[in-house]
CSV table of N, CA and C and ligand atoms in Angstrom, one decimal:
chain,number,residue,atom,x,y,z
A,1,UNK,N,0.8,-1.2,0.0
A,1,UNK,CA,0.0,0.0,0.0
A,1,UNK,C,0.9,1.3,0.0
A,2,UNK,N,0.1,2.7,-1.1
A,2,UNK,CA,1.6,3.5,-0.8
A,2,UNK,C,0.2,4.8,-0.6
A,3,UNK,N,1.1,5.7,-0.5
A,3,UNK,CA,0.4,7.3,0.2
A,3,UNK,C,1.0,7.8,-1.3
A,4,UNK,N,0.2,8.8,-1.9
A,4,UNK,CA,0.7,9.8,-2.8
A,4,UNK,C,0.0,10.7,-2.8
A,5,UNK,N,0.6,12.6,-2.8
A,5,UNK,CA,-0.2,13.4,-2.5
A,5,UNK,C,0.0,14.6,-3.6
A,6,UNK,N,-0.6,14.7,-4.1
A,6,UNK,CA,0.1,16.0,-5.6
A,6,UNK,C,-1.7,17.7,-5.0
A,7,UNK,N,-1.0,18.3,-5.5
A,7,UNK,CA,-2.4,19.5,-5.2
A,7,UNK,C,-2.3,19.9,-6.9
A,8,UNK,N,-3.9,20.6,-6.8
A,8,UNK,CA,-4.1,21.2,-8.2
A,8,UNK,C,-4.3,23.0,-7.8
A,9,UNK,N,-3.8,23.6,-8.5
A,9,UNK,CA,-4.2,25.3,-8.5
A,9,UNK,C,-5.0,25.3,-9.5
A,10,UNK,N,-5.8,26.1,-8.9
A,10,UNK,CA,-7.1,26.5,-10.1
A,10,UNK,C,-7.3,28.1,-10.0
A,11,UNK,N,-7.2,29.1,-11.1
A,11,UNK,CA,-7.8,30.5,-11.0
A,11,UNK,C,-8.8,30.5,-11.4
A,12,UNK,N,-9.9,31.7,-10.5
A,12,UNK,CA,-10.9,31.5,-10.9
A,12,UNK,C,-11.5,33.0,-11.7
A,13,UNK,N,-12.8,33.1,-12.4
A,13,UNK,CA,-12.6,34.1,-13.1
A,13,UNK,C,-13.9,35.1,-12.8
A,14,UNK,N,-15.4,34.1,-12.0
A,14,UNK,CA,-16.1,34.5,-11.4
A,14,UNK,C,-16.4,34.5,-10.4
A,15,UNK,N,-17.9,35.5,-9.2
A,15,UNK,CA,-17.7,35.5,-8.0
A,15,UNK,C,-18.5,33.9,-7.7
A,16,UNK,N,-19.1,33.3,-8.6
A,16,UNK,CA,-19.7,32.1,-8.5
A,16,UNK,C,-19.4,31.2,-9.6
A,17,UNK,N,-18.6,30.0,-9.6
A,17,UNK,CA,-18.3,29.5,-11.2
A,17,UNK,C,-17.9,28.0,-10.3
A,18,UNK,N,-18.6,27.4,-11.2
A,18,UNK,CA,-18.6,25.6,-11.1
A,18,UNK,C,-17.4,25.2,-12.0
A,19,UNK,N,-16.6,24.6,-11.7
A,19,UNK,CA,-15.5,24.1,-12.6
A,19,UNK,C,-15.3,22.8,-12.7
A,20,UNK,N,-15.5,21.7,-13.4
A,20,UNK,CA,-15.6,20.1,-13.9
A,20,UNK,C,-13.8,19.6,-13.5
A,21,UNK,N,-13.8,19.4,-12.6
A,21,UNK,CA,-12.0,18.8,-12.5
A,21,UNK,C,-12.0,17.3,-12.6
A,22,UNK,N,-12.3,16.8,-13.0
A,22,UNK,CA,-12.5,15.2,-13.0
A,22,UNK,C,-11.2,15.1,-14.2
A,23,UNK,N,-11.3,15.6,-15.8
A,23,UNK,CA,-10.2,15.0,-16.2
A,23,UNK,C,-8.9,15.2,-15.5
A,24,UNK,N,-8.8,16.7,-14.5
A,24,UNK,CA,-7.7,16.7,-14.2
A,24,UNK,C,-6.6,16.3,-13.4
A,25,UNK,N,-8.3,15.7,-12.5
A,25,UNK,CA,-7.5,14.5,-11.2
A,25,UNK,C,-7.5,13.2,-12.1
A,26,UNK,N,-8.1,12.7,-13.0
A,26,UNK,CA,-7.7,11.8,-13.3
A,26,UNK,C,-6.3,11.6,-13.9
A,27,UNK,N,-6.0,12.5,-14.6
A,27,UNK,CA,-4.7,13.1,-14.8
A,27,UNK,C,-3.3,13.0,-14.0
A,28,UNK,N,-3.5,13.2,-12.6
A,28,UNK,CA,-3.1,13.3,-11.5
A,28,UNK,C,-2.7,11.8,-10.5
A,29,UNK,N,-4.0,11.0,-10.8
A,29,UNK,CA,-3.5,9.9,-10.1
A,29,UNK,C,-2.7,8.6,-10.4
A,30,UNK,N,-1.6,8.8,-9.6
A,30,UNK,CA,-0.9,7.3,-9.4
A,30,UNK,C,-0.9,6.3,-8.8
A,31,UNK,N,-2.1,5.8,-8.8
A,31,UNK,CA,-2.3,4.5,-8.0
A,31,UNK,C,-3.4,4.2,-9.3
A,32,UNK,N,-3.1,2.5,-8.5
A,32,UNK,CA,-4.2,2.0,-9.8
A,32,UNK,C,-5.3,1.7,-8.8
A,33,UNK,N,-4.8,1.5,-7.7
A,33,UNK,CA,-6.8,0.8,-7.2
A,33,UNK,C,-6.5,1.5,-6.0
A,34,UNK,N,-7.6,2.2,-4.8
A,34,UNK,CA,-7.4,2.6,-3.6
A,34,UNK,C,-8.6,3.9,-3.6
A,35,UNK,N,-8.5,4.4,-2.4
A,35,UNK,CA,-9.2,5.8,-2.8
A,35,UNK,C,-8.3,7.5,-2.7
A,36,UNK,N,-9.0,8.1,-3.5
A,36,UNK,CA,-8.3,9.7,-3.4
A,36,UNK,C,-9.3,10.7,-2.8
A,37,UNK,N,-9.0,11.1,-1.8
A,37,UNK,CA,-9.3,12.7,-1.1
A,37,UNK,C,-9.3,13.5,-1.4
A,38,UNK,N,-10.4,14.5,-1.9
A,38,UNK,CA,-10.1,15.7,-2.6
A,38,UNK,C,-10.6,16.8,-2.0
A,39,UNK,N,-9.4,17.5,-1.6
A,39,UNK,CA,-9.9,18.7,-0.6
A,39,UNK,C,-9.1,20.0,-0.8
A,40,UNK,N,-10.3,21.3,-0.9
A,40,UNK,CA,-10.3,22.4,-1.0
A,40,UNK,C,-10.0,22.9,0.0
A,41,UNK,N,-8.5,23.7,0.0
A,41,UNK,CA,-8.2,24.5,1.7
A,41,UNK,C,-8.5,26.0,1.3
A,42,UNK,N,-10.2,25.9,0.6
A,42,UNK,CA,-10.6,27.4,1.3
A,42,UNK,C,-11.5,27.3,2.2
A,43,UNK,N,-12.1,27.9,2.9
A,43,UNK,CA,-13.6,28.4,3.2
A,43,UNK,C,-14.9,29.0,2.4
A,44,UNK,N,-14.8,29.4,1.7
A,44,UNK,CA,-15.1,29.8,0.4
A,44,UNK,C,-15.4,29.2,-0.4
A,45,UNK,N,-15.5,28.1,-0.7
A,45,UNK,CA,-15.2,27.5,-1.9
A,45,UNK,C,-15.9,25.8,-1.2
A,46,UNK,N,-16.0,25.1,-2.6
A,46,UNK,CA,-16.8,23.7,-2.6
A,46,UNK,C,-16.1,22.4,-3.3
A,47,UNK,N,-16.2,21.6,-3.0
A,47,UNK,CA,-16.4,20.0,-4.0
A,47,UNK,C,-17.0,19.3,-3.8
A,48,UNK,N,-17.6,19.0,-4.7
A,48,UNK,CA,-18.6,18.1,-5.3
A,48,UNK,C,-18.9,17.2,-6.4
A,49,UNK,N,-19.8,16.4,-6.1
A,49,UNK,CA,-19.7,15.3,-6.9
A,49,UNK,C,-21.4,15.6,-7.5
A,50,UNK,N,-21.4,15.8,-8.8
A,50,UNK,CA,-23.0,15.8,-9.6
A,50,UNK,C,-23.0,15.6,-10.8
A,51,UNK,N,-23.8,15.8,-11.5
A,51,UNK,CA,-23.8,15.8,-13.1
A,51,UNK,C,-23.7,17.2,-13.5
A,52,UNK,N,-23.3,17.0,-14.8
A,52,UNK,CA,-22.4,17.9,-15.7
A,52,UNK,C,-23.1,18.6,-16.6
A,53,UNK,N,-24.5,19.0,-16.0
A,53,UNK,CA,-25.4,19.5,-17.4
A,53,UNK,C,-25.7,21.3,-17.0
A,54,UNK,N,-25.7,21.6,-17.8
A,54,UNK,CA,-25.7,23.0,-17.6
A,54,UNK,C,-26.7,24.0,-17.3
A,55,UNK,N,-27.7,23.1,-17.0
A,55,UNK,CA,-29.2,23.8,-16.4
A,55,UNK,C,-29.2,23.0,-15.4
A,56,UNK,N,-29.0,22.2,-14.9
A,56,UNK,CA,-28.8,22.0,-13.7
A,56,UNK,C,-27.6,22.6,-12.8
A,57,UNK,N,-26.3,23.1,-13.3
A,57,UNK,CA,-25.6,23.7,-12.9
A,57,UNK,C,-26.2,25.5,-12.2
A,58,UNK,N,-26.7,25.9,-13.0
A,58,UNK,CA,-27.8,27.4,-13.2
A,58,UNK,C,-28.6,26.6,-12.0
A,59,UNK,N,-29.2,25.9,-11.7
A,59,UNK,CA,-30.3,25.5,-10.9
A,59,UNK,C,-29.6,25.1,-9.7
A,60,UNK,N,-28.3,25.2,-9.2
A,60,UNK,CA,-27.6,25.0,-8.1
A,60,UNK,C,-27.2,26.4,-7.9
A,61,UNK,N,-26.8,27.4,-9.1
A,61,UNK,CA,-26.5,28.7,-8.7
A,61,UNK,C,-28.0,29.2,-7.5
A,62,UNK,N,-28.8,29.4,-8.5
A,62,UNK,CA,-30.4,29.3,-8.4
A,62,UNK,C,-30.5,29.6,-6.7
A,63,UNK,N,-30.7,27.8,-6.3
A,63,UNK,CA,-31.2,27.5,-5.2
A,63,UNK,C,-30.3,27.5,-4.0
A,64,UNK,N,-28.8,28.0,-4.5
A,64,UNK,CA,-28.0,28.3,-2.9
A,64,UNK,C,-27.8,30.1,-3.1
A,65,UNK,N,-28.5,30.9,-3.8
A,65,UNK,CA,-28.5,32.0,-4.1
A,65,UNK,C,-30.0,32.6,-3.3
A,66,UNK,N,-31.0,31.5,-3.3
A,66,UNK,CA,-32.1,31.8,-2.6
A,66,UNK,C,-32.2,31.4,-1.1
A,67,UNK,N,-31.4,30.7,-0.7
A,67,UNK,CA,-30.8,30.4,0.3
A,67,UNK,C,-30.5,31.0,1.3
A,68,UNK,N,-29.7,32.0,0.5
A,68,UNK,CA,-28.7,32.2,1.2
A,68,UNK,C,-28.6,34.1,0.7
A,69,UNK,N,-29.6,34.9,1.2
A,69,UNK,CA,-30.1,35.9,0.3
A,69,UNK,C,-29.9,37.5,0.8
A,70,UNK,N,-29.5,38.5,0.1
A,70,UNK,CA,-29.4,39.8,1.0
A,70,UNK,C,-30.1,40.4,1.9
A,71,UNK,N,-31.5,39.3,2.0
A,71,UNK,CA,-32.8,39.9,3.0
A,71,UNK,C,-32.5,39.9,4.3
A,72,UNK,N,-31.0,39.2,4.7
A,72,UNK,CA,-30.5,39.1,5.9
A,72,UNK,C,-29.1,39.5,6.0
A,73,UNK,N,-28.7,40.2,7.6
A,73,UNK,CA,-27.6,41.1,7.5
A,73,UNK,C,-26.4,39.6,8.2
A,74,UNK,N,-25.6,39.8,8.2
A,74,UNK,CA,-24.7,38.8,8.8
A,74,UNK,C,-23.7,38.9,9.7
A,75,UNK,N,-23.7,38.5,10.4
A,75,UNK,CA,-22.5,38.7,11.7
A,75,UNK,C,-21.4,38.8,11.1
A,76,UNK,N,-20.8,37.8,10.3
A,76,UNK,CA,-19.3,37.8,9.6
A,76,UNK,C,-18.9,38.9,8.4
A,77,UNK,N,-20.1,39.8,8.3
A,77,UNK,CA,-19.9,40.8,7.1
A,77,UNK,C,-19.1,42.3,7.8
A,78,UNK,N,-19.8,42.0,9.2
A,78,UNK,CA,-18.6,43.2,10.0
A,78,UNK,C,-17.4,43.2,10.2
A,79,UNK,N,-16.6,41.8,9.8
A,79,UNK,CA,-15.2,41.4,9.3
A,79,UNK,C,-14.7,41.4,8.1
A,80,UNK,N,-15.6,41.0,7.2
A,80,UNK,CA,-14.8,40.1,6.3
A,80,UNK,C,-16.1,40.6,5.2
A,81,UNK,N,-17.1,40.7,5.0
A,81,UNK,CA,-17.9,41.1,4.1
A,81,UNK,C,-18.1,39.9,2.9
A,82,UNK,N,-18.1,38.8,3.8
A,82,UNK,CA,-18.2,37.9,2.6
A,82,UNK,C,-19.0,36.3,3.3
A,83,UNK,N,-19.9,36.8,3.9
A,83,UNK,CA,-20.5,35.8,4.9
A,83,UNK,C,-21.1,34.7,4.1
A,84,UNK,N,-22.0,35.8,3.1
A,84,UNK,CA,-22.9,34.8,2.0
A,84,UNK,C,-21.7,33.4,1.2
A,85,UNK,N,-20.8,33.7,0.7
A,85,UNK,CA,-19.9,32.9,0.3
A,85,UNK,C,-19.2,31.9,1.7
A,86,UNK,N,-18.9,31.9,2.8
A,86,UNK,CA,-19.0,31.1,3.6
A,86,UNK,C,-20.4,30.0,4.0
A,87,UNK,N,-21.2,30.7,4.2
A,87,UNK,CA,-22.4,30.3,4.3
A,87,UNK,C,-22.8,29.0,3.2
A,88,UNK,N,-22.7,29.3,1.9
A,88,UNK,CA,-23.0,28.4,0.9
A,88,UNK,C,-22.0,27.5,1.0
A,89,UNK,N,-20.6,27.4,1.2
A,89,UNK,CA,-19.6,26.3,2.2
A,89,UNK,C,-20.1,25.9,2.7
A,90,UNK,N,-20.9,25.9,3.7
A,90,UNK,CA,-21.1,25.2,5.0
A,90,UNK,C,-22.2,24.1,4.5
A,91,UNK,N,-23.0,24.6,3.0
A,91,UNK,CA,-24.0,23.7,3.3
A,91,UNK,C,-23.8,22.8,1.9
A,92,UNK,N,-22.4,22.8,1.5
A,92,UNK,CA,-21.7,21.9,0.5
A,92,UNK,C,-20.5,21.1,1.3
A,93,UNK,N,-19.5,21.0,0.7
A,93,UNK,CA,-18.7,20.1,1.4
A,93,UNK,C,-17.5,20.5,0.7
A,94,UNK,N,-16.0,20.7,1.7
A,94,UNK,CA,-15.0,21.1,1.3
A,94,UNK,C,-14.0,19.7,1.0
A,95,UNK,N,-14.5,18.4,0.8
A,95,UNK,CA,-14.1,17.7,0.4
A,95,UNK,C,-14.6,16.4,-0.4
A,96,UNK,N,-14.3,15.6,-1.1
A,96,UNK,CA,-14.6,13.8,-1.5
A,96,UNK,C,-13.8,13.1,-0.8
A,97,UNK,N,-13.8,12.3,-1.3
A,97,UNK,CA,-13.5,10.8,-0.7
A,97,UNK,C,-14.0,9.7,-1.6
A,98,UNK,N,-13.3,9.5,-3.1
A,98,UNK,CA,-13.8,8.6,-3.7
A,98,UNK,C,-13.3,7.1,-4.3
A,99,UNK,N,-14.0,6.5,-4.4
A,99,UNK,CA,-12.9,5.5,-5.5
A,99,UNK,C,-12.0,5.2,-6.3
A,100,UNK,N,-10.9,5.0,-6.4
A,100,UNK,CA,-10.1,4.6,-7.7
A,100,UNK,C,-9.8,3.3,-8.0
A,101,UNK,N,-10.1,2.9,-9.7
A,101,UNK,CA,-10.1,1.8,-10.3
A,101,UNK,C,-9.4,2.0,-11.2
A,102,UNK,N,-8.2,0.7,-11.7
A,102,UNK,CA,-7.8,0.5,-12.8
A,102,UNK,C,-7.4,2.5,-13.6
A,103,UNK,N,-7.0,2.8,-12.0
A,103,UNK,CA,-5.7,4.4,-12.3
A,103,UNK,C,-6.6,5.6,-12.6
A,104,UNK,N,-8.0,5.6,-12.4
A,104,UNK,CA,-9.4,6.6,-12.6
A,104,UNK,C,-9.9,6.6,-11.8
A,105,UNK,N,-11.0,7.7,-11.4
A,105,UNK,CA,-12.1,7.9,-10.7
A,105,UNK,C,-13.0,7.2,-10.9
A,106,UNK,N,-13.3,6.1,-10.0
A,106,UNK,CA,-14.5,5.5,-10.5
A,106,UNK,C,-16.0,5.6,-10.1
A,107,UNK,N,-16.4,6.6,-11.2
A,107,UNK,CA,-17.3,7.6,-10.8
A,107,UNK,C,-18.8,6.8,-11.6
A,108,UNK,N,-19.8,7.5,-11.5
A,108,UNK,CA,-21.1,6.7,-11.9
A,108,UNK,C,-21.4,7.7,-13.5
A,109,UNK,N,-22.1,6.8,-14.1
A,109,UNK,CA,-22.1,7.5,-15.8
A,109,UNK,C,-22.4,9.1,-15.5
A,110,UNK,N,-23.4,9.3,-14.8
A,110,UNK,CA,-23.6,10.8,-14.9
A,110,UNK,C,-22.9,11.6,-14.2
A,111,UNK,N,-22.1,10.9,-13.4
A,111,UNK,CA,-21.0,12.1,-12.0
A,111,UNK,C,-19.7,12.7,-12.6
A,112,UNK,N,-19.5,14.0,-12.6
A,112,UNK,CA,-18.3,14.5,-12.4
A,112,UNK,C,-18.1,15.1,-10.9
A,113,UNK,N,-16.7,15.0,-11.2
A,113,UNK,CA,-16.4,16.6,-9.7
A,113,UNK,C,-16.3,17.6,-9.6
A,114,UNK,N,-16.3,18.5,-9.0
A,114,UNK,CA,-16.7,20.1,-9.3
A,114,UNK,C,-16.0,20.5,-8.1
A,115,UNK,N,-14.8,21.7,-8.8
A,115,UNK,CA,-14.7,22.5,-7.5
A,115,UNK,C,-15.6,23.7,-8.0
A,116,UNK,N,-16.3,24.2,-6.5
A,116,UNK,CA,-16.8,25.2,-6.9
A,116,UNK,C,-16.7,26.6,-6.2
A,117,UNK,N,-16.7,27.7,-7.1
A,117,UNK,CA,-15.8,28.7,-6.4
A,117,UNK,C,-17.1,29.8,-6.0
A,118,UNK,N,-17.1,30.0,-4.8
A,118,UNK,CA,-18.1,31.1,-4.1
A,118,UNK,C,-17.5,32.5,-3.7
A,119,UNK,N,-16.0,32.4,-4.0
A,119,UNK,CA,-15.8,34.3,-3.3
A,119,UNK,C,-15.2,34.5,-4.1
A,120,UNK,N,-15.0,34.7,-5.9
A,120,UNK,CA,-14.1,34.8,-6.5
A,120,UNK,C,-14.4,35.8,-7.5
A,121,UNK,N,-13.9,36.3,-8.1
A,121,UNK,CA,-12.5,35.5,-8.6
A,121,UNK,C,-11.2,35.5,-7.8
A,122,UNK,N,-10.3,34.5,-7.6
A,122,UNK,CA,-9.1,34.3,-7.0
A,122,UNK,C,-8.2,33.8,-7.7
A,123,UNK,N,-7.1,33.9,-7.5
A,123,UNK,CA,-5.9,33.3,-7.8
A,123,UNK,C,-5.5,32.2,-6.8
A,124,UNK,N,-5.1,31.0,-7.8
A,124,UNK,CA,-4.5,29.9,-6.9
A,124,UNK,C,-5.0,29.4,-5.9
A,125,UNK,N,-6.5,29.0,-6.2
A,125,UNK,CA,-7.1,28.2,-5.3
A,125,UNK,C,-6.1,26.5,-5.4
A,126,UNK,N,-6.0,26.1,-3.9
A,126,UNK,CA,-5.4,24.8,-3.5
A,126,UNK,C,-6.4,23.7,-3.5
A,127,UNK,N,-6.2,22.8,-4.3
A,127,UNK,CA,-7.0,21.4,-4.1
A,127,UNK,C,-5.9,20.7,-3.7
A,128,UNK,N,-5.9,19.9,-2.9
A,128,UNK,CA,-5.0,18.5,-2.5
A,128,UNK,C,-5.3,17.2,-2.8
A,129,UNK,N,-4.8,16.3,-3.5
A,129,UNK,CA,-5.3,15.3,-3.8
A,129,UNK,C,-4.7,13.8,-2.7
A,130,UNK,N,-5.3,13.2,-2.4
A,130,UNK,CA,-4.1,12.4,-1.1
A,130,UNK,C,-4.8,11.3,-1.4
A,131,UNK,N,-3.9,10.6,-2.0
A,131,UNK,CA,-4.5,8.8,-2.9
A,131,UNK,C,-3.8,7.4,-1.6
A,132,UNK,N,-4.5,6.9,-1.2
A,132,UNK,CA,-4.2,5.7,-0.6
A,132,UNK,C,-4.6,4.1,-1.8
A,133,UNK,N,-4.0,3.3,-1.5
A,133,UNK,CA,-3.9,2.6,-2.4
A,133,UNK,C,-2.9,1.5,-3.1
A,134,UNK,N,-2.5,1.0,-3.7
A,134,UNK,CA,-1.5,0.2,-4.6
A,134,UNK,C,-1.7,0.5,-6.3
B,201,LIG,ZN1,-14.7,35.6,5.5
């Protein structure tokens, strides 16, 4: 069994933008069977695992935009003025945890992964990729 850990930087270009990284961890992994961890060291920011269609992507902007809305003031905005973009973190996930098969993601026909960027645009957002495995 071996440990291998590589990160991906990603810039982003909007203050909300879904990005498909699935070919690029695939890309990335050296192991042939095990699982890989895939984690985002923002607060800000998301990964996820969904399908790849682009009205349902609009329909995730959508329903964590109604969510999560300016009808309310926020305690973290007297710091940092960016509560709403934390907030939609909290109710996604700053990491996976998935399968690897035969040196790929072994994902279901309709899943990709998605990092997703909530306070951006930024430069050099950090993904970690940490593969357990043979
Ligand atoms: Zn903040």
């Amino acid at each position: 069994m071996t440990i291998k850990s590589h990160s991906l930087k990603i810039n982003t270009e909007r203050n909300f933008e879904i990005i498909d990284i699935t070919s690029k961890i695939n890309e990335l992994i050296d192991i042939d069977e095990g699982i890989i961890s895939i984690f985002s060291k923002h607060s800000t920011s998301a990964i996820v695992v969904n399908e790849n269609e682009s009205g349902l992507l609009k329909d995730l902007e959508f329903t964590l935009n109604n969510l999560i809305t300016d009808k309310y003031s926020y305690s973290h905005d007297r710091i940092d003025n960016n509560a709403k973009s934390h907030l939609k973190s909290f109710l996604l996930s700053s990491s996976e945890c998935l399968p690897v098969k035969n040196g790929k993601l072994d994902l279901g026909t309709w899943q990709s992964v998605f990092f997703i960027e909530l306070d951006g645009p930024r430069r050099a957002r950090t993904i970690t990729l940490t593969m357990v495995g043979e």
